[in-house]
Short mmCIF file of C-alpha atoms in Angstrom, two decimals:
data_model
loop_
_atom_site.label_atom_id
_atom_site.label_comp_id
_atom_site.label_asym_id
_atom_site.label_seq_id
_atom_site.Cartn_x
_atom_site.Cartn_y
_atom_site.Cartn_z
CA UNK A 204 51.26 140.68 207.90
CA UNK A 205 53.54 140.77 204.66
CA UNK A 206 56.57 142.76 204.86
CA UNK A 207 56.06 145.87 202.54
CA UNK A 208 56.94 145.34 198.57
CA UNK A 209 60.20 147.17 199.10
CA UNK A 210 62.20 145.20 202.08
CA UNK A 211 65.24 144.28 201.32
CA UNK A 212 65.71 141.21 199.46
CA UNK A 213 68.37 138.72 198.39
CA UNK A 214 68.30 138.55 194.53
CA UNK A 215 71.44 137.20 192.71
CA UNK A 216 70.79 138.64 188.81
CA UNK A 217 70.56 136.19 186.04
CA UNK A 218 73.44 136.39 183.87
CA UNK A 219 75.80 133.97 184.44
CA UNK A 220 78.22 134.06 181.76
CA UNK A 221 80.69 137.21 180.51
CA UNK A 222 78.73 137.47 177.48
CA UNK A 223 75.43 137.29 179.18
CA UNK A 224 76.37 140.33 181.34
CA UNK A 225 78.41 142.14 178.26
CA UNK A 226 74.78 142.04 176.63
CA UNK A 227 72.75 143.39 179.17
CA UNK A 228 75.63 146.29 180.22
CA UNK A 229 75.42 146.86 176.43
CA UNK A 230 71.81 147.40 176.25
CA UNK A 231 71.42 149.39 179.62
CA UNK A 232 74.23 152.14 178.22
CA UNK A 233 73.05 152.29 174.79
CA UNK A 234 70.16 151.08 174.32
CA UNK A 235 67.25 150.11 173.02
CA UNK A 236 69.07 148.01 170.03
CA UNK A 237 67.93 145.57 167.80
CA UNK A 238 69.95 141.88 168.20
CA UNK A 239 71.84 142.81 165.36
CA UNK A 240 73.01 145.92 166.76
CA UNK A 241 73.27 144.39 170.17
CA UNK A 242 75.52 142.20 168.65
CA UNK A 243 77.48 144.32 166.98
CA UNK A 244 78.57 146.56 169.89
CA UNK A 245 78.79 144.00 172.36
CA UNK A 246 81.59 142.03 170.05
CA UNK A 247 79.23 138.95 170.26
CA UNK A 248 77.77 136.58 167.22
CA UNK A 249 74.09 136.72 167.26
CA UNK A 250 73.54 132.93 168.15
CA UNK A 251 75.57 134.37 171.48
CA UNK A 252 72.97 137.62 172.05
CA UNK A 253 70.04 134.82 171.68
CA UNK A 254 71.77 132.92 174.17
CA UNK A 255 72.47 135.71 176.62
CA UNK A 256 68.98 137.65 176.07
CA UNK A 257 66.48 134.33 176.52
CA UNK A 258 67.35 134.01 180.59
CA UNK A 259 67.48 137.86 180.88
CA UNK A 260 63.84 138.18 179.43
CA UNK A 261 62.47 135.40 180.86
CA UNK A 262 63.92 136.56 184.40
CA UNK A 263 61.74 140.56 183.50
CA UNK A 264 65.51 142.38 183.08
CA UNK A 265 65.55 142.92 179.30
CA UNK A 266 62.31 143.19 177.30
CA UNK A 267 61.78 142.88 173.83
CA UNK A 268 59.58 145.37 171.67
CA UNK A 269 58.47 146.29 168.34
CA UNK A 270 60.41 149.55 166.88
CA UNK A 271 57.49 151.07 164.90
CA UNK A 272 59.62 154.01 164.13
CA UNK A 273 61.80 152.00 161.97
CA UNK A 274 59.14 150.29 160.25
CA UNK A 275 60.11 149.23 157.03
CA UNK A 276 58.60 149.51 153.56
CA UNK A 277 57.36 145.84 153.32
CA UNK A 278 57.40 143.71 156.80
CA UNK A 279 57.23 143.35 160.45
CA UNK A 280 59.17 146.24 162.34
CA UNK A 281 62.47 145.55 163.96
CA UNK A 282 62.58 144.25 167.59
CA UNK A 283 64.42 146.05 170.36
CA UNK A 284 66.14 144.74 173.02
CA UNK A 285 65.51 147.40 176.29
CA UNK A 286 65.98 147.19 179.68
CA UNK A 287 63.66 147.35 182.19
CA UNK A 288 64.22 149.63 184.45
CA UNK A 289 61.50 149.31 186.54
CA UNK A 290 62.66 145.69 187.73
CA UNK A 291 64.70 146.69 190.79
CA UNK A 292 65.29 149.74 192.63
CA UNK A 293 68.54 151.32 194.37
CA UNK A 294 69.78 153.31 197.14
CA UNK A 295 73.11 155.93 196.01
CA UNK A 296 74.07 157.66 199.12
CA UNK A 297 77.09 160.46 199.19
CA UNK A 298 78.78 161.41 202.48
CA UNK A 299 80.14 164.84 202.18
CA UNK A 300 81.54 166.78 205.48
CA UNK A 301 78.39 168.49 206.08
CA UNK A 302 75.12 166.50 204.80
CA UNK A 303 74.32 162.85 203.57
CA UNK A 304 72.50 163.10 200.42
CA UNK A 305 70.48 159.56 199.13
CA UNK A 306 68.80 159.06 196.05
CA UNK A 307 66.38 155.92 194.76
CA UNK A 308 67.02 155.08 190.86
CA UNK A 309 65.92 152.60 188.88
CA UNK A 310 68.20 149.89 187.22
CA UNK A 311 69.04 152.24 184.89
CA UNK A 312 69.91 154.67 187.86
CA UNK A 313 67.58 157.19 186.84
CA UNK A 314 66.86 159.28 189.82
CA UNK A 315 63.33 158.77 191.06
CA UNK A 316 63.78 160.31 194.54
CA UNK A 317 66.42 162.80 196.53
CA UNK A 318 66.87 163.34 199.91
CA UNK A 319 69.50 165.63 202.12
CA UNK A 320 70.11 164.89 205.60
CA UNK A 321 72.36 167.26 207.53
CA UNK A 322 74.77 165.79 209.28
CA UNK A 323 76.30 167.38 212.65
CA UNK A 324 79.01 164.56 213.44
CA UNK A 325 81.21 163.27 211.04
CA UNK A 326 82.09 160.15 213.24
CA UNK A 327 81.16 157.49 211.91
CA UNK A 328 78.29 156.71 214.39
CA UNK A 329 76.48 159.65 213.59
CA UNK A 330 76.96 158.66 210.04
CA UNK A 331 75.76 155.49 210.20
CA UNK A 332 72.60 156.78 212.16
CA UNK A 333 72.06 159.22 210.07
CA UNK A 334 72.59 157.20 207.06
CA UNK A 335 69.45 154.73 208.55
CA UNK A 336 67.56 158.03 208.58
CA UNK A 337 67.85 158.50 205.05
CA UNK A 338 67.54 154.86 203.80
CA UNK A 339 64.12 154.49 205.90
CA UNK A 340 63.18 157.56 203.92
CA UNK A 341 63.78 156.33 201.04
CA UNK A 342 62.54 152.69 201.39
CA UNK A 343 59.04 154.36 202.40
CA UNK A 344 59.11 155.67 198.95
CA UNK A 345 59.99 152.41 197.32
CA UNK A 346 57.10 150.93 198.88
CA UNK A 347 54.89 153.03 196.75
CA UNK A 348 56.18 151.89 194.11
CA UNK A 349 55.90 148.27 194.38
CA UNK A 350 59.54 147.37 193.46
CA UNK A 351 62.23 145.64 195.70
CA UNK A 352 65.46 148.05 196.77
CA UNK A 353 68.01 144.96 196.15
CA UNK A 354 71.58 147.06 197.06
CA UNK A 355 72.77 150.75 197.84
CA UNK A 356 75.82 152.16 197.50
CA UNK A 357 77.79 154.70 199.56
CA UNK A 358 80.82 157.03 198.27
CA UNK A 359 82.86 158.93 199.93
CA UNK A 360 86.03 161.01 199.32
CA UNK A 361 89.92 159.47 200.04
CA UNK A 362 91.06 156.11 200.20
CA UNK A 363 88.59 153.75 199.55
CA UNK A 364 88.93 149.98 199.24
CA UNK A 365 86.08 148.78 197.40
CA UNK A 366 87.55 145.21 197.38
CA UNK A 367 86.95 145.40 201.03
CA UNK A 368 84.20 147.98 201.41
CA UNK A 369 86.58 149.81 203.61
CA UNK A 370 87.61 153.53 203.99
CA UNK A 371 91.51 153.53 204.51
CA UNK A 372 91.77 157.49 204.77
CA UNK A 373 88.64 160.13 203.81
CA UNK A 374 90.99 163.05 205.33
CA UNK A 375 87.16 165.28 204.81
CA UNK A 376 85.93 163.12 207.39
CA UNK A 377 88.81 162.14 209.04
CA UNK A 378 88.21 158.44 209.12
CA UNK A 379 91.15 155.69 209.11
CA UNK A 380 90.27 151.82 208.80
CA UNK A 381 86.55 152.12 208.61
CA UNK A 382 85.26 149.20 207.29
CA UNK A 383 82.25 151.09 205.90
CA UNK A 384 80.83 148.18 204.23
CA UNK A 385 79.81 145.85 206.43
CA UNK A 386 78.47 148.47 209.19
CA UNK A 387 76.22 149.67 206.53
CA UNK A 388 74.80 146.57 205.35
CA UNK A 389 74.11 146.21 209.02
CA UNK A 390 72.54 149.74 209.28
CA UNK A 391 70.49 149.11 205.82
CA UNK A 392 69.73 145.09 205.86
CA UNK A 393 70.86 145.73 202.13
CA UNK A 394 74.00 144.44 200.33
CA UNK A 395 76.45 147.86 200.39
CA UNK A 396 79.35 148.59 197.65
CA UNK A 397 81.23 151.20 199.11
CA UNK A 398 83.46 153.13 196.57
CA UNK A 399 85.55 156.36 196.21
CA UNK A 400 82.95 159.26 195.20
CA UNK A 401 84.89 160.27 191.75
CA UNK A 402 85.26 156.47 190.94
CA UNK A 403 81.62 156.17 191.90
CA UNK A 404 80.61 159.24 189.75
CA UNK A 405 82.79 157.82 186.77
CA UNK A 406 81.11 154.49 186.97
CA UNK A 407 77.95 156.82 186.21
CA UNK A 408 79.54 158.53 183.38
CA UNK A 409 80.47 155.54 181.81
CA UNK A 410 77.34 153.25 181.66
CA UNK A 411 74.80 156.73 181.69
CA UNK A 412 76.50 159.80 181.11
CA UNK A 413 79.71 161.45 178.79
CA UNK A 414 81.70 158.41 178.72
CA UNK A 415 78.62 156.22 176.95
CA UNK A 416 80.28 154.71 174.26
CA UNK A 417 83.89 155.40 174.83
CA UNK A 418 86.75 152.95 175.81
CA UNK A 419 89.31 155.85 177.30
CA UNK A 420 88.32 158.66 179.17
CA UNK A 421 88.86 160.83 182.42
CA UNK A 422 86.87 162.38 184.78
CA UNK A 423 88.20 165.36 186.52
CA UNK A 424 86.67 166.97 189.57
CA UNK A 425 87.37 170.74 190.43
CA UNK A 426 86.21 171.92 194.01
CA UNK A 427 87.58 171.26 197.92
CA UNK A 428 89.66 168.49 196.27
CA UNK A 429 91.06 167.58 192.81
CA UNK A 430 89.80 164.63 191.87
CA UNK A 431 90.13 161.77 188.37
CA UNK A 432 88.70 158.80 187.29
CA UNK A 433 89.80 156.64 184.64
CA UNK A 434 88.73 154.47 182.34
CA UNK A 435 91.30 152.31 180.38
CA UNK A 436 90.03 150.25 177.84
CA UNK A 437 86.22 149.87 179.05
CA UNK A 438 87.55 149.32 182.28
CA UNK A 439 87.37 151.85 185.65
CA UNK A 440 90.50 151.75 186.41
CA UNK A 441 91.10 151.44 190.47
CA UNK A 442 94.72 150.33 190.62
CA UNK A 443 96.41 147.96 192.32
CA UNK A 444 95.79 149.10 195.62
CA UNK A 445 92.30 151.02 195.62
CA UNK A 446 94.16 154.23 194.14
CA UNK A 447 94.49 155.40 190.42
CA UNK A 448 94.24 158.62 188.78
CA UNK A 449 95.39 160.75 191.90
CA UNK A 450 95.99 164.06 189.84
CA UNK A 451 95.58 166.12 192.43
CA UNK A 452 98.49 164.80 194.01
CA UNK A 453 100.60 165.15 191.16
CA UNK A 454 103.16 167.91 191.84
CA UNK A 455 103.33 170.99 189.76
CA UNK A 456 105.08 173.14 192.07
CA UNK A 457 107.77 171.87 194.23
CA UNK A 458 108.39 174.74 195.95
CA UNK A 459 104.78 175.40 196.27
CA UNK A 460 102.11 175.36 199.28
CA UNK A 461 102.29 172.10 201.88
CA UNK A 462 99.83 169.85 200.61
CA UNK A 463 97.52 167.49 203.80
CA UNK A 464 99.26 164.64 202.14
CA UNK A 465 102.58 165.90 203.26
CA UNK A 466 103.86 166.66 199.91
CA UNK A 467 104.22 170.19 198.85
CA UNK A 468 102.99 172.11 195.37
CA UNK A 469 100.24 169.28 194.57
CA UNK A 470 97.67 170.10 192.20
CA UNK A 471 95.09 170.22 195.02
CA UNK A 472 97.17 172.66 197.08
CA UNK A 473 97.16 175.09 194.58
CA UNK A 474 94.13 174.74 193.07
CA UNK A 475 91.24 172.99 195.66
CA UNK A 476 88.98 175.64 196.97
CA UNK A 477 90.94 175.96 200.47
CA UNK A 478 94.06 176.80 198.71
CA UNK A 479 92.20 179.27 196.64
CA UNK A 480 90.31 180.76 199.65
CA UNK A 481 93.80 180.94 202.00
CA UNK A 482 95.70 182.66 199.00
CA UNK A 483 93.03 185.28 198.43
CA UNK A 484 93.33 185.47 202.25
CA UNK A 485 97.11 186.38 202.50
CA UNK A 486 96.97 188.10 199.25
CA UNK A 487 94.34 190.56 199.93
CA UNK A 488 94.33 190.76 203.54
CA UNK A 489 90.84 190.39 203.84
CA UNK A 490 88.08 187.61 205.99
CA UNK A 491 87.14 185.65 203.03
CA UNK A 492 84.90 183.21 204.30
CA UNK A 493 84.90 180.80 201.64
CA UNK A 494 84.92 180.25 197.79
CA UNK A 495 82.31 181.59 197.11
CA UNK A 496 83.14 184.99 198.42
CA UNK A 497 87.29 184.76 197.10
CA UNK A 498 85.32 184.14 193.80
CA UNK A 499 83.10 187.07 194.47
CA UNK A 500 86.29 188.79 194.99
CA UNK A 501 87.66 188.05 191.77
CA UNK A 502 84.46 188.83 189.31
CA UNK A 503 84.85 192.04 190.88
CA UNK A 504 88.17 192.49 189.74
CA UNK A 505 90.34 192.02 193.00
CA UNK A 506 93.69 191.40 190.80
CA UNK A 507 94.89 189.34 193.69
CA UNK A 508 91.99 187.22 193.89
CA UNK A 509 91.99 186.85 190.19
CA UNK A 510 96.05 185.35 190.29
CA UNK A 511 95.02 182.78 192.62
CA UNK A 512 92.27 181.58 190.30
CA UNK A 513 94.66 181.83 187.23
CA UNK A 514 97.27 179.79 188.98
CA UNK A 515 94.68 177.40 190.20
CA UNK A 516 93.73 177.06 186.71
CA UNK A 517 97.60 176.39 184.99
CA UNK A 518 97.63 173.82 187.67
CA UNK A 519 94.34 172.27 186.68
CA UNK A 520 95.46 172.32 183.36
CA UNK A 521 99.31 170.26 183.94
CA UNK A 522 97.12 167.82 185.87
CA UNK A 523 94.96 166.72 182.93
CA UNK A 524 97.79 167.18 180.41
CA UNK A 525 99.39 165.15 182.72
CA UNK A 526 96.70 162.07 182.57
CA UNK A 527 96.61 162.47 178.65
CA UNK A 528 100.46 162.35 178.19
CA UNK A 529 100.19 159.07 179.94
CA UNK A 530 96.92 157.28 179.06
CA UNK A 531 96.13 159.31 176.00
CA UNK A 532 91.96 159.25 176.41
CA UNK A 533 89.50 159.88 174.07
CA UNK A 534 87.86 162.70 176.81
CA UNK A 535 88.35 164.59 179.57
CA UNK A 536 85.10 165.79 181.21
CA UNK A 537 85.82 168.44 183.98
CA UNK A 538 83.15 168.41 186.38
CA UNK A 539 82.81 169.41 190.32
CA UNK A 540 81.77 172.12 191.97
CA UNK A 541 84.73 174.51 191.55
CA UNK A 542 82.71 175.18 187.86
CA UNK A 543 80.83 177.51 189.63
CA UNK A 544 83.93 179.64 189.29
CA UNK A 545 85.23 178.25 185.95
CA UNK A 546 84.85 181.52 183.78
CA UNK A 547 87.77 182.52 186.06
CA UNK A 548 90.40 179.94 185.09
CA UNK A 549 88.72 178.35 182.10
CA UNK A 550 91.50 180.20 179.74
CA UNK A 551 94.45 179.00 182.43
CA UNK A 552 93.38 175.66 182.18
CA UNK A 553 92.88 175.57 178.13
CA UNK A 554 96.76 177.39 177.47
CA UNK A 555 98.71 175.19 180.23
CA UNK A 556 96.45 171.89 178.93
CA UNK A 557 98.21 172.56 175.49
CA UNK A 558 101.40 173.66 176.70
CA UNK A 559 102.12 170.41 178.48
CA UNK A 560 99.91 168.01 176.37
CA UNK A 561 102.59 166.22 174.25
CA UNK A 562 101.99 165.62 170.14
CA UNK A 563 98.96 164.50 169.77
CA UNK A 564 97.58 164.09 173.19
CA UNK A 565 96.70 167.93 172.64
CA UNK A 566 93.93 166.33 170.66
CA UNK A 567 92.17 165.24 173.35
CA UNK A 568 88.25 166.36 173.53
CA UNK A 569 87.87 168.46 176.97
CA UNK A 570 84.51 169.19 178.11
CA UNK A 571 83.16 170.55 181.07
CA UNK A 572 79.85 168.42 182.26
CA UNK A 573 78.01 170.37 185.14
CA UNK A 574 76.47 167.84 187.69
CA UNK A 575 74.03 168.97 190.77
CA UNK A 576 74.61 167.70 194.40
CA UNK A 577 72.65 164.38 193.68
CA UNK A 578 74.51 163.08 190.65
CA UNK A 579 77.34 162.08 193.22
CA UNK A 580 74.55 159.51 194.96
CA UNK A 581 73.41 158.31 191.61
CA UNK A 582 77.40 157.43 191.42
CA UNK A 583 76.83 155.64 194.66
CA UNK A 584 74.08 153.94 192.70
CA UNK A 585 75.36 153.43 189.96
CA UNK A 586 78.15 151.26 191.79
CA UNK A 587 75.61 149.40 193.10
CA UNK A 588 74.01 148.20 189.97
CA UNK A 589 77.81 147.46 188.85
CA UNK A 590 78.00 144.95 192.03
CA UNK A 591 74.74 144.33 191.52
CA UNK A 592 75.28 142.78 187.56
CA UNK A 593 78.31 140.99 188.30
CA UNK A 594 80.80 143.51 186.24
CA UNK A 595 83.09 144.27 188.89
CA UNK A 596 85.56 142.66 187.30
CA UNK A 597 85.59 144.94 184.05
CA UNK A 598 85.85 147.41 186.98
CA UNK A 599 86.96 148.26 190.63
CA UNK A 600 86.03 145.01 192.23
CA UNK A 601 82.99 144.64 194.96
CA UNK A 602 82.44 144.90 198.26
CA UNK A 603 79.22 143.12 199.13
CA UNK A 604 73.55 160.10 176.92
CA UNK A 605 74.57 163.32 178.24
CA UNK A 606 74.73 167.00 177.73
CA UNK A 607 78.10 168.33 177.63
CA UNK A 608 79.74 171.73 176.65
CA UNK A 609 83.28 171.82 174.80
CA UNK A 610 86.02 173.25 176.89
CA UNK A 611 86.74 176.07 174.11
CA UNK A 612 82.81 176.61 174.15
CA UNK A 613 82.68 179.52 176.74
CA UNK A 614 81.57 179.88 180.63
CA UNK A 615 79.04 177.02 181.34
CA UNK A 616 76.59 177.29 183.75
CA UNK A 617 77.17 177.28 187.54
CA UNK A 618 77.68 173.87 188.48
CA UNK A 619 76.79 171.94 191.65
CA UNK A 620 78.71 169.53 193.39
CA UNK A 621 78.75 168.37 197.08
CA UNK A 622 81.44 168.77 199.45
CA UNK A 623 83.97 165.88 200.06
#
């Protein structure tokens, strides 16, 4: 009997050159483009596109199609260079404290399944047996679709060494040395990049979501933890030892509350959504179960529970002014789940943003992007097809077009996010 269409299966991807895998990146973040265009925004000469496309096409990655749209007066129609998406399938899995959510994309990590497991232990054990759970699940479904799963990819919040597929420190979990990697791939029988969830989810943003296009930006998540990605030049930027774009450990009160990492005043200690629920505690003197009620508190116009979202919000706001003083990016997107509350510090953040933003890094576009639970597994995905394509070296290296609303634009919706 033949194993089922979606088993796991070793499948190295055909571009074996930089400028064969600049071209197809190129193409599955902005296109369909004609060669000419492909060219153009992949800094390549033509002869080099033909070059890079002919394996690619022949191997069922790119495909090549008429653009009747553009049809011309006199003529044949330009050609456009796509991706197929259909050609391979992916598992993006996010670990939060309390569930394990999975999705299956496509190569273009568009979501074609979601599943939520709950998830009673955090040990890692019980994660890993839940996580075969959900990747059964999910490799049922691929099998209806006829399409090989060729890699996953987990996230999780702390410090993660993607180099390694390990998870120094997810202080959530409370894991230390787990070298998450290479158990999963032995839970999965798939090759497993394991990554930092608001890398992961900036990886997204970059090839499929806000950053399309752009060579700077940041990613800032707002919820239990303060979170930033960067990307530098084109590049996610994951430091010289697994950790860049900390913000939320970036002091802003030094006489402020003890943050877990020892330090005190941190952006996260004044502004994650434990800080916010134990202020509104003390402040109020009431039970406040979580932030969902301290926010409760606040729309009704509990002026204590209002302060600590206004202070959580001035904090918010040094943090990013803080990342464009120093890398100056094009964008900052604010996403998480704290945006469920962000009508409550959305002014904070905007005055102490330009207060501290120096010249003309006050120029910087921030925009709030709301994301549900599963876009943090697609970020697990989309790390995957990163690994997958070879172009972990333009980012954090490997272990095995959007909607968004101006800051100044008003209260967005409520936003979902999982918890780290």
């Amino acid at each position: 009997m033949s194993a089922p269409s979606s088993s796991p299966r070793a499948e190295s991807f055909p571009a074996h050159t930089p400028a064969a895998s600049q071209v197809f990146v190129t193409a599955l973040s902005q296109g369909p483009l004609t060669r000419l265009e492909l060219a153009r925004r992949a800094g390549l000469s033509p002869a080099a596109v033909t070059k890079a496309v002919r394996p690619l096409i022949e191997a069922g990655y790119l495909a090549e199609s008429a653009d009747d749209e553009s049809r011309p007066a006199l003529g044949r129609p330009a050609s456009l260079v796509r991706v197929d998406g259909g050609r391979a399938l992916f598992l993006g899995v996010k670990v939060t404290g309390d569930e394990v959510i999975g999705v299956l994309t496509d190569l273009c990590c568009r979501v074609l399944v979601a599943r939520h497991l709950p998830l009673p232990d955090r040990r890692p054990q019980a994660v890993l047996a839940t996580l075969a759970d959900l990747t059964q699940e999910l490799l049922a479904e691929a099998d209806g679709l006829g399409v090989h799963v060729v890699g996953a990819g987990v996230a999780v919040s702390g410090d993660v060494d993607r180099a390694r597929g390990l998870v120094r420190y997810s202080p959530f979990l409370e894991w230390r040395e787990v070298p998450l990697a290479e158990l999963a791939a032995m839970t999965t029988g798939l090759p497993v990049t394991v990554d930092n969830d608001v890398r992961a989810l900036t990886v997204a943003e970059q090839w499929f979501g806000a950053g399309v296009g752009l060579s700077d930006f940041a990613l800032v998540t707002v919820g239990a933890g303060i979170g930033c990605g960067l990307v530098v030049h084109g590049r996610v930027v994951a430091g010289a030892h697994g950790v860049a774009g900390e913000i939320g450990h970036v002091t802003v009160d030094p006489a402020g509350p003890l943050c877990h990492c020892g330090n005190r005043g941190c952006v996260e200690a004044v502004a994650g959504e434990a800080a916010i629920v134990d202020r509104v505690r003390r402040a109020t003197g009431t039970e406040v179960a979580d932030a969902a009620e301290a926010a409760a508190l606040a729309h009704r116009g509990v002026a204590a529970a209002q302060e600590a979202y206004a202070r959580a919000g001035e904090a918010i706001g040094r943090g990013i002014a803080t990342v464009a003083n120093l890398l100056g990016p094009e964008r900052v997107i604010i996403s998480g789940e704290g945006l469920a509350a962000y009508d409550l510090f959305a002014e904070q953040i905007r005055d102490s943003f330009a207060a501290a933003a120096f010249g003309s890094a006050a120029r910087c576009d921030v925009r709030t992007r709301p994301l549900p639970f599963e876009e943090w597994a697609r970020g697990a995905a989309a790390s995957a097809i990163q690994s997958f394509i070879g172009q972990s070296r333009n980012g954090p290296s490997s272990a095995g077009p959007s909607a968004t609303a101006p800051l100044l634009a008003g209260k967005p919706a409520t936003a979902g996010g999982p918890r780290p």
